[in-house]
Amino acid sequence: MSGHDSKYFSTTKKGEIPELKEELNSQYKDKRKDAVKKVIAAMTVGKDVSSLFTDVVNCMQTENLELKKLVYLYLINYAKSQPDLAILAVNTFVKDSQDPNPLIRALAVRTMGCIRVDKITEYLCDPLQRCLKDDDPYVRKTAAICVAKLYDINAELVEDRGFLEALKDLISDNNPMVVANAVAALAEIQDSSVRPIFEITSHTLSKLLTALNECTEWGQVFILDSLSRYKAADAREAENIVERVTPRLQHANCAVVLSAVKIILLQMELITSTDVVRNLCKKMAPPLVTLLSAEPEIQYVALRNINLIVQKRPTILAHEIKVFFCKYNDPIYVKMEKLEIMIKLASDRNIDQVLLEFKEYATEVDVDFVRKAVRAIGRCAIKLERAAERCISVLLELIKIKVNYVVQEAIIVIKDIFRRYPNTYESIIATLCESLDTLDEPEAKASMIWIIGEYAERIDNADELLESFLETFPEEPALVQLQLLTATVKLFLKKPTEGPQQMIQAVLNNATVETDNPDLRDRAYIYWRLLSTDPEAAKDVVLAEKPVISDDSNQLDSSLLDELLANISTLSSVYHKPPESFVSHVKAAPRPDDEEFPDTAETGYSESPSQGVDGASPSSSVGTSSNVPVKQPAAGSPPAPAAMPDLLGDLMGMDNAIVPVDEPAAPSGPPLPVLLPSTTGQGLQISAQPTRRDGQIYYDISFENGTQGVLDGFMIQFNKNTFGLAAGEALKVPPLQPGASARTLLQMVPFQNISPGAPNSLLQVAVKNNQQPVWYFNDKIPLHVFFVEDGKMERDSFLEAWKSLPDDHEFTKEFPGSVISSVDATVERLAAANVFFIAKRKNANMDVLYLSAKMPRGIPFLIEITAVVGVPGVKCAVKTPNKEMVPLFFEAMEAHTK
């Protein structure tokens, strides 16, 4: 639609559907066209206009290309809910697939492919076969993608009708875009098939390499990704492939660059000539460096991929460490990745330069970044033996500045350095002990206690130092308690005098009698028995020589690294996880044609299977998108449910956009259930539940800041769910000061992002702010929030509706734990949830209530409740045309009859 068409999105007066129906059947073409635009506008903002299906389909018979595209767009959206009526449009599709205009032919076959209704697929075959052999390349390339969509609906049909062979023939097409789309379609089909379908031979290899030079950038990505699966026969063929692919390194699109790097890295494994490998390493460095001058989001993706590359071949960027130095305006996620890569590239030659940088970073204001920088100094010390002394000098300088969190992080890394180089740098222990009183973090306390216990014989007042920690033993976290227990045992074994003996008695008593922690209790019992039966054996166990550690904390296993390198430029290489670990059904979806519905793109609507979260494939190439990278859940987060990877896909910019912060609202009401406790949320507590007010669904949510700093920039995201609930406005939460709380109502819009499968009440939520990682938690959607205000039925209408519904639509459930203490109070409580009283009768000593409720789209619930007042046990019967919602209905009713 043109820029002047925003008027169609403005609010309309009462009776909108009848008015649109009348306009769609108007005898004037312009009026019909305007009516279809209004329908598309209403559909785009979430209104249900499925009742106009027949009227819109009647507008298909037109020569106007714009109107035809709009009608096709409507069909794609509603054909699934109206499959029988969608058949009416088939004849027009078949006719349009033979139109003289190639745009209309392509549009018809594309739309038929997007309508995922089994009844229509059989009619699609003949037009699709014609279009695959069409004279116009635009039609052929559209038909190629359509084959992949058809395969997803009915694989057997595609194989029986010979479409796979036709696709393979298109690889020899003289148009490079047809070749690229054929490759994309075959690659997707291969990913969803267990048997080999698309195998590149030496014959097809040359055709693909030839087409590579003339394709669009996305065509090149498809071809390069397919070529990455080809294993060269020998070193000579590998060199030939690399030679043909190397020019892609100069491409402006970073997805093309990374795909080319992936192929070169894979083929280098077969190249035996060291000169060739060295030259290739030199050629790959400049394009990788160039990626770091892009937007921060692109930088992040590039850095995650570079992290993998330098683990395999550090020589590629060995001389480019300066480009990874952090800039003052880099986002925190970019800085963190740069630090990781700098550690991996650090060597004896550049360590002085690197340490200067790290020391500078350790004085910045961002606490997380400072901690990471201090830890990086320690990791360099562990990695480079010759540089260890210089690293320790820098750490001691940082300790002297007396910044609490810097001191604590330094103590943690010095503990690791002691383990890496035993009996070498113990002279600095005295300096560490000066900071003992300032320690308040569990890991720092545990590290200091370990140092005291390990070197107790060299510390004159070791017993006094440990005793200062023992005073608060019961209140300490498990990590500190375990270290205190072990350190006290070490002290006793090294200095078996009266003081340590009394300490060990107190600690063992606390750890066995006063604690509920099974790990602590078991370790204490083992020590106790060892000490009481054989002190010499205890020495051999507790004081045994420990293995020297190495810095492999961020090194990936070689087999996993190879797998991730084969997935460079995909989500897999960003998460550093194999695809199957975060995608339940690995399936690569081809990118829709750039021209798909070009004139109606302003509606923002797309029904392509590759756009939904379920199809968010790790093989979808990383392009010039500016989506914010997703952090993995923090270590303290509860285990995510199976569907949570879909939510990570949503946060990468799929269906529901994260809505930014706005001005606050201040709702009031009863306390909300806690969904994210402060122990899990690193001090942030979130309470929430869906609610209904004034005919609108809201998410009533409150935040409590138990951290030491200000939290701001709150955003929220809802995963696909049964009711398609999505955020309908900005999340209104002000910056939260330490100890402050805020509660707000977030307007929600239903039927936006519906998940497939049986209905359930699960609502998966992700919340993030500027200071913390993304927090995930689960909520429940109570069905009663969908009960509309006009759900009350007249008695006669209720009886008529009850009789009209067949008996297999009636369901009964008993609630043994529910008690109706007062009929009037129960009726009032149900009325508040839009469940309306109709009639009451007596059956012996039981009260029988008849009520009605209604959901959007006119779905009624006819209810009969039977109970004895004051006696536990309530029987509920319901009749409804929507059987799938019955379990959720009973869940809601049980909650309201207690």
PDB file of N, CA and C in Angstrom, residues 851-890:
ATOM      1  N   LEU A 851     -25.159 -21.340  34.610  1.00  0.00           N
ATOM      2  CA  LEU A 851     -24.414 -20.119  34.296  1.00  0.00           C
ATOM      3  C   LEU A 851     -23.926 -20.165  32.856  1.00  0.00           C
ATOM      4  N   SER A 852     -23.517 -19.003  32.351  1.00  0.00           N
ATOM      5  CA  SER A 852     -22.975 -18.954  30.992  1.00  0.00           C
ATOM      6  C   SER A 852     -21.751 -18.045  30.950  1.00  0.00           C
ATOM      7  N   ALA A 853     -20.885 -18.342  30.016  1.00  0.00           N
ATOM      8  CA  ALA A 853     -19.715 -17.486  29.762  1.00  0.00           C
ATOM      9  C   ALA A 853     -19.432 -17.542  28.265  1.00  0.00           C
ATOM     10  N   LYS A 854     -18.701 -16.554  27.778  1.00  0.00           N
ATOM     11  CA  LYS A 854     -18.418 -16.517  26.342  1.00  0.00           C
ATOM     12  C   LYS A 854     -17.009 -15.998  26.111  1.00  0.00           C
ATOM     13  N   MET A 855     -16.300 -16.655  25.186  1.00  0.00           N
ATOM     14  CA  MET A 855     -14.960 -16.224  24.800  1.00  0.00           C
ATOM     15  C   MET A 855     -15.039 -15.411  23.505  1.00  0.00           C
ATOM     16  N   PRO A 856     -13.951 -14.702  23.148  1.00  0.00           N
ATOM     17  CA  PRO A 856     -13.945 -14.002  21.860  1.00  0.00           C
ATOM     18  C   PRO A 856     -14.246 -14.966  20.720  1.00  0.00           C
ATOM     19  N   ARG A 857     -14.705 -14.399  19.615  1.00  0.00           N
ATOM     20  CA  ARG A 857     -15.125 -15.171  18.438  1.00  0.00           C
ATOM     21  C   ARG A 857     -16.387 -15.979  18.724  1.00  0.00           C
ATOM     22  N   GLY A 858     -17.125 -15.582  19.797  1.00  0.00           N
ATOM     23  CA  GLY A 858     -18.445 -16.142  20.048  1.00  0.00           C
ATOM     24  C   GLY A 858     -18.482 -17.557  20.567  1.00  0.00           C
ATOM     25  N   ILE A 859     -17.426 -18.045  21.224  1.00  0.00           N
ATOM     26  CA  ILE A 859     -17.413 -19.420  21.742  1.00  0.00           C
ATOM     27  C   ILE A 859     -18.116 -19.436  23.104  1.00  0.00           C
ATOM     28  N   PRO A 860     -19.297 -20.106  23.211  1.00  0.00           N
ATOM     29  CA  PRO A 860     -20.030 -20.099  24.481  1.00  0.00           C
ATOM     30  C   PRO A 860     -19.619 -21.268  25.392  1.00  0.00           C
ATOM     31  N   PHE A 861     -19.805 -21.071  26.702  1.00  0.00           N
ATOM     32  CA  PHE A 861     -19.660 -22.142  27.691  1.00  0.00           C
ATOM     33  C   PHE A 861     -20.958 -22.173  28.495  1.00  0.00           C
ATOM     34  N   LEU A 862     -21.694 -23.288  28.420  1.00  0.00           N
ATOM     35  CA  LEU A 862     -22.951 -23.458  29.146  1.00  0.00           C
ATOM     36  C   LEU A 862     -22.652 -24.332  30.359  1.00  0.00           C
ATOM     37  N   ILE A 863     -22.903 -23.816  31.559  1.00  0.00           N
ATOM     38  CA  ILE A 863     -22.360 -24.424  32.780  1.00  0.00           C
ATOM     39  C   ILE A 863     -23.479 -24.830  33.729  1.00  0.00           C
ATOM     40  N   GLU A 864     -23.265 -26.012  34.357  1.00  0.00           N
ATOM     41  CA  GLU A 864     -24.178 -26.477  35.411  1.00  0.00           C
ATOM     42  C   GLU A 864     -23.322 -26.861  36.612  1.00  0.00           C
ATOM     43  N   ILE A 865     -23.557 -26.214  37.757  1.00  0.00           N
ATOM     44  CA  ILE A 865     -22.799 -26.503  38.980  1.00  0.00           C
ATOM     45  C   ILE A 865     -23.752 -27.103  40.005  1.00  0.00           C
ATOM     46  N   THR A 866     -23.355 -28.252  40.572  1.00  0.00           N
ATOM     47  CA  THR A 866     -24.176 -28.943  41.565  1.00  0.00           C
ATOM     48  C   THR A 866     -23.368 -29.093  42.843  1.00  0.00           C
ATOM     49  N   ALA A 867     -23.951 -28.698  43.997  1.00  0.00           N
ATOM     50  CA  ALA A 867     -23.227 -28.803  45.263  1.00  0.00           C
ATOM     51  C   ALA A 867     -24.204 -28.710  46.422  1.00  0.00           C
ATOM     52  N   VAL A 868     -23.748 -29.223  47.568  1.00  0.00           N
ATOM     53  CA  VAL A 868     -24.487 -29.036  48.833  1.00  0.00           C
ATOM     54  C   VAL A 868     -23.771 -27.929  49.589  1.00  0.00           C
ATOM     55  N   VAL A 869     -24.486 -26.881  49.949  1.00  0.00           N
ATOM     56  CA  VAL A 869     -23.869 -25.726  50.608  1.00  0.00           C
ATOM     57  C   VAL A 869     -23.188 -26.157  51.902  1.00  0.00           C
ATOM     58  N   GLY A 870     -21.907 -25.795  52.032  1.00  0.00           N
ATOM     59  CA  GLY A 870     -21.141 -26.068  53.241  1.00  0.00           C
ATOM     60  C   GLY A 870     -20.491 -27.427  53.286  1.00  0.00           C
ATOM     61  N   VAL A 871     -20.755 -28.276  52.271  1.00  0.00           N
ATOM     62  CA  VAL A 871     -20.182 -29.640  52.247  1.00  0.00           C
ATOM     63  C   VAL A 871     -19.140 -29.723  51.125  1.00  0.00           C
ATOM     64  N   PRO A 872     -17.937 -30.252  51.421  1.00  0.00           N
ATOM     65  CA  PRO A 872     -16.914 -30.365  50.366  1.00  0.00           C
ATOM     66  C   PRO A 872     -17.393 -31.210  49.193  1.00  0.00           C
ATOM     67  N   GLY A 873     -17.026 -30.785  48.006  1.00  0.00           N
ATOM     68  CA  GLY A 873     -17.382 -31.511  46.794  1.00  0.00           C
ATOM     69  C   GLY A 873     -18.308 -30.713  45.910  1.00  0.00           C
ATOM     70  N   VAL A 874     -17.812 -30.339  44.737  1.00  0.00           N
ATOM     71  CA  VAL A 874     -18.598 -29.580  43.772  1.00  0.00           C
ATOM     72  C   VAL A 874     -18.518 -30.300  42.438  1.00  0.00           C
ATOM     73  N   LYS A 875     -19.674 -30.483  41.807  1.00  0.00           N
ATOM     74  CA  LYS A 875     -19.715 -31.128  40.494  1.00  0.00           C
ATOM     75  C   LYS A 875     -20.008 -30.066  39.441  1.00  0.00           C
ATOM     76  N   CYS A 876     -19.176 -30.052  38.398  1.00  0.00           N
ATOM     77  CA  CYS A 876     -19.338 -29.040  37.346  1.00  0.00           C
ATOM     78  C   CYS A 876     -19.515 -29.737  35.998  1.00  0.00           C
ATOM     79  N   ALA A 877     -20.574 -29.374  35.275  1.00  0.00           N
ATOM     80  CA  ALA A 877     -20.786 -29.875  33.908  1.00  0.00           C
ATOM     81  C   ALA A 877     -20.751 -28.695  32.949  1.00  0.00           C
ATOM     82  N   VAL A 878     -20.205 -28.904  31.761  1.00  0.00           N
ATOM     83  CA  VAL A 878     -20.119 -27.819  30.789  1.00  0.00           C
ATOM     84  C   VAL A 878     -20.408 -28.365  29.399  1.00  0.00           C
ATOM     85  N   LYS A 879     -21.078 -27.555  28.595  1.00  0.00           N
ATOM     86  CA  LYS A 879     -21.284 -27.858  27.185  1.00  0.00           C
ATOM     87  C   LYS A 879     -20.700 -26.709  26.376  1.00  0.00           C
ATOM     88  N   THR A 880     -19.896 -27.043  25.385  1.00  0.00           N
ATOM     89  CA  THR A 880     -19.274 -26.013  24.547  1.00  0.00           C
ATOM     90  C   THR A 880     -18.904 -26.603  23.200  1.00  0.00           C
ATOM     91  N   PRO A 881     -18.974 -25.799  22.123  1.00  0.00           N
ATOM     92  CA  PRO A 881     -18.550 -26.322  20.809  1.00  0.00           C
ATOM     93  C   PRO A 881     -17.034 -26.510  20.725  1.00  0.00           C
ATOM     94  N   ASN A 882     -16.291 -25.882  21.617  1.00  0.00           N
ATOM     95  CA  ASN A 882     -14.822 -25.961  21.572  1.00  0.00           C
ATOM     96  C   ASN A 882     -14.339 -26.954  22.636  1.00  0.00           C
ATOM     97  N   LYS A 883     -14.248 -28.249  22.246  1.00  0.00           N
ATOM     98  CA  LYS A 883     -13.870 -29.293  23.202  1.00  0.00           C
ATOM     99  C   LYS A 883     -12.465 -29.096  23.757  1.00  0.00           C
ATOM    100  N   GLU A 884     -11.561 -28.557  22.921  1.00  0.00           N
ATOM    101  CA  GLU A 884     -10.151 -28.469  23.319  1.00  0.00           C
ATOM    102  C   GLU A 884      -9.940 -27.574  24.532  1.00  0.00           C
ATOM    103  N   MET A 885     -10.868 -26.626  24.755  1.00  0.00           N
ATOM    104  CA  MET A 885     -10.711 -25.676  25.850  1.00  0.00           C
ATOM    105  C   MET A 885     -11.251 -26.197  27.179  1.00  0.00           C
ATOM    106  N   VAL A 886     -11.881 -27.371  27.184  1.00  0.00           N
ATOM    107  CA  VAL A 886     -12.552 -27.855  28.390  1.00  0.00           C
ATOM    108  C   VAL A 886     -11.588 -28.044  29.569  1.00  0.00           C
ATOM    109  N   PRO A 887     -10.409 -28.689  29.395  1.00  0.00           N
ATOM    110  CA  PRO A 887      -9.503 -28.832  30.549  1.00  0.00           C
ATOM    111  C   PRO A 887      -9.123 -27.487  31.173  1.00  0.00           C
ATOM    112  N   LEU A 888      -8.884 -26.479  30.330  1.00  0.00           N
ATOM    113  CA  LEU A 888      -8.525 -25.156  30.846  1.00  0.00           C
ATOM    114  C   LEU A 888      -9.721 -24.514  31.544  1.00  0.00           C
ATOM    115  N   PHE A 889     -10.914 -24.786  31.021  1.00  0.00           N
ATOM    116  CA  PHE A 889     -12.133 -24.250  31.637  1.00  0.00           C
ATOM    117  C   PHE A 889     -12.312 -24.803  33.047  1.00  0.00           C
ATOM    118  N   PHE A 890     -12.149 -26.146  33.196  1.00  0.00           N
ATOM    119  CA  PHE A 890     -12.316 -26.745  34.523  1.00  0.00           C
ATOM    120  C   PHE A 890     -11.269 -26.201  35.503  1.00  0.00           C
TER     121      PHE A 890
END
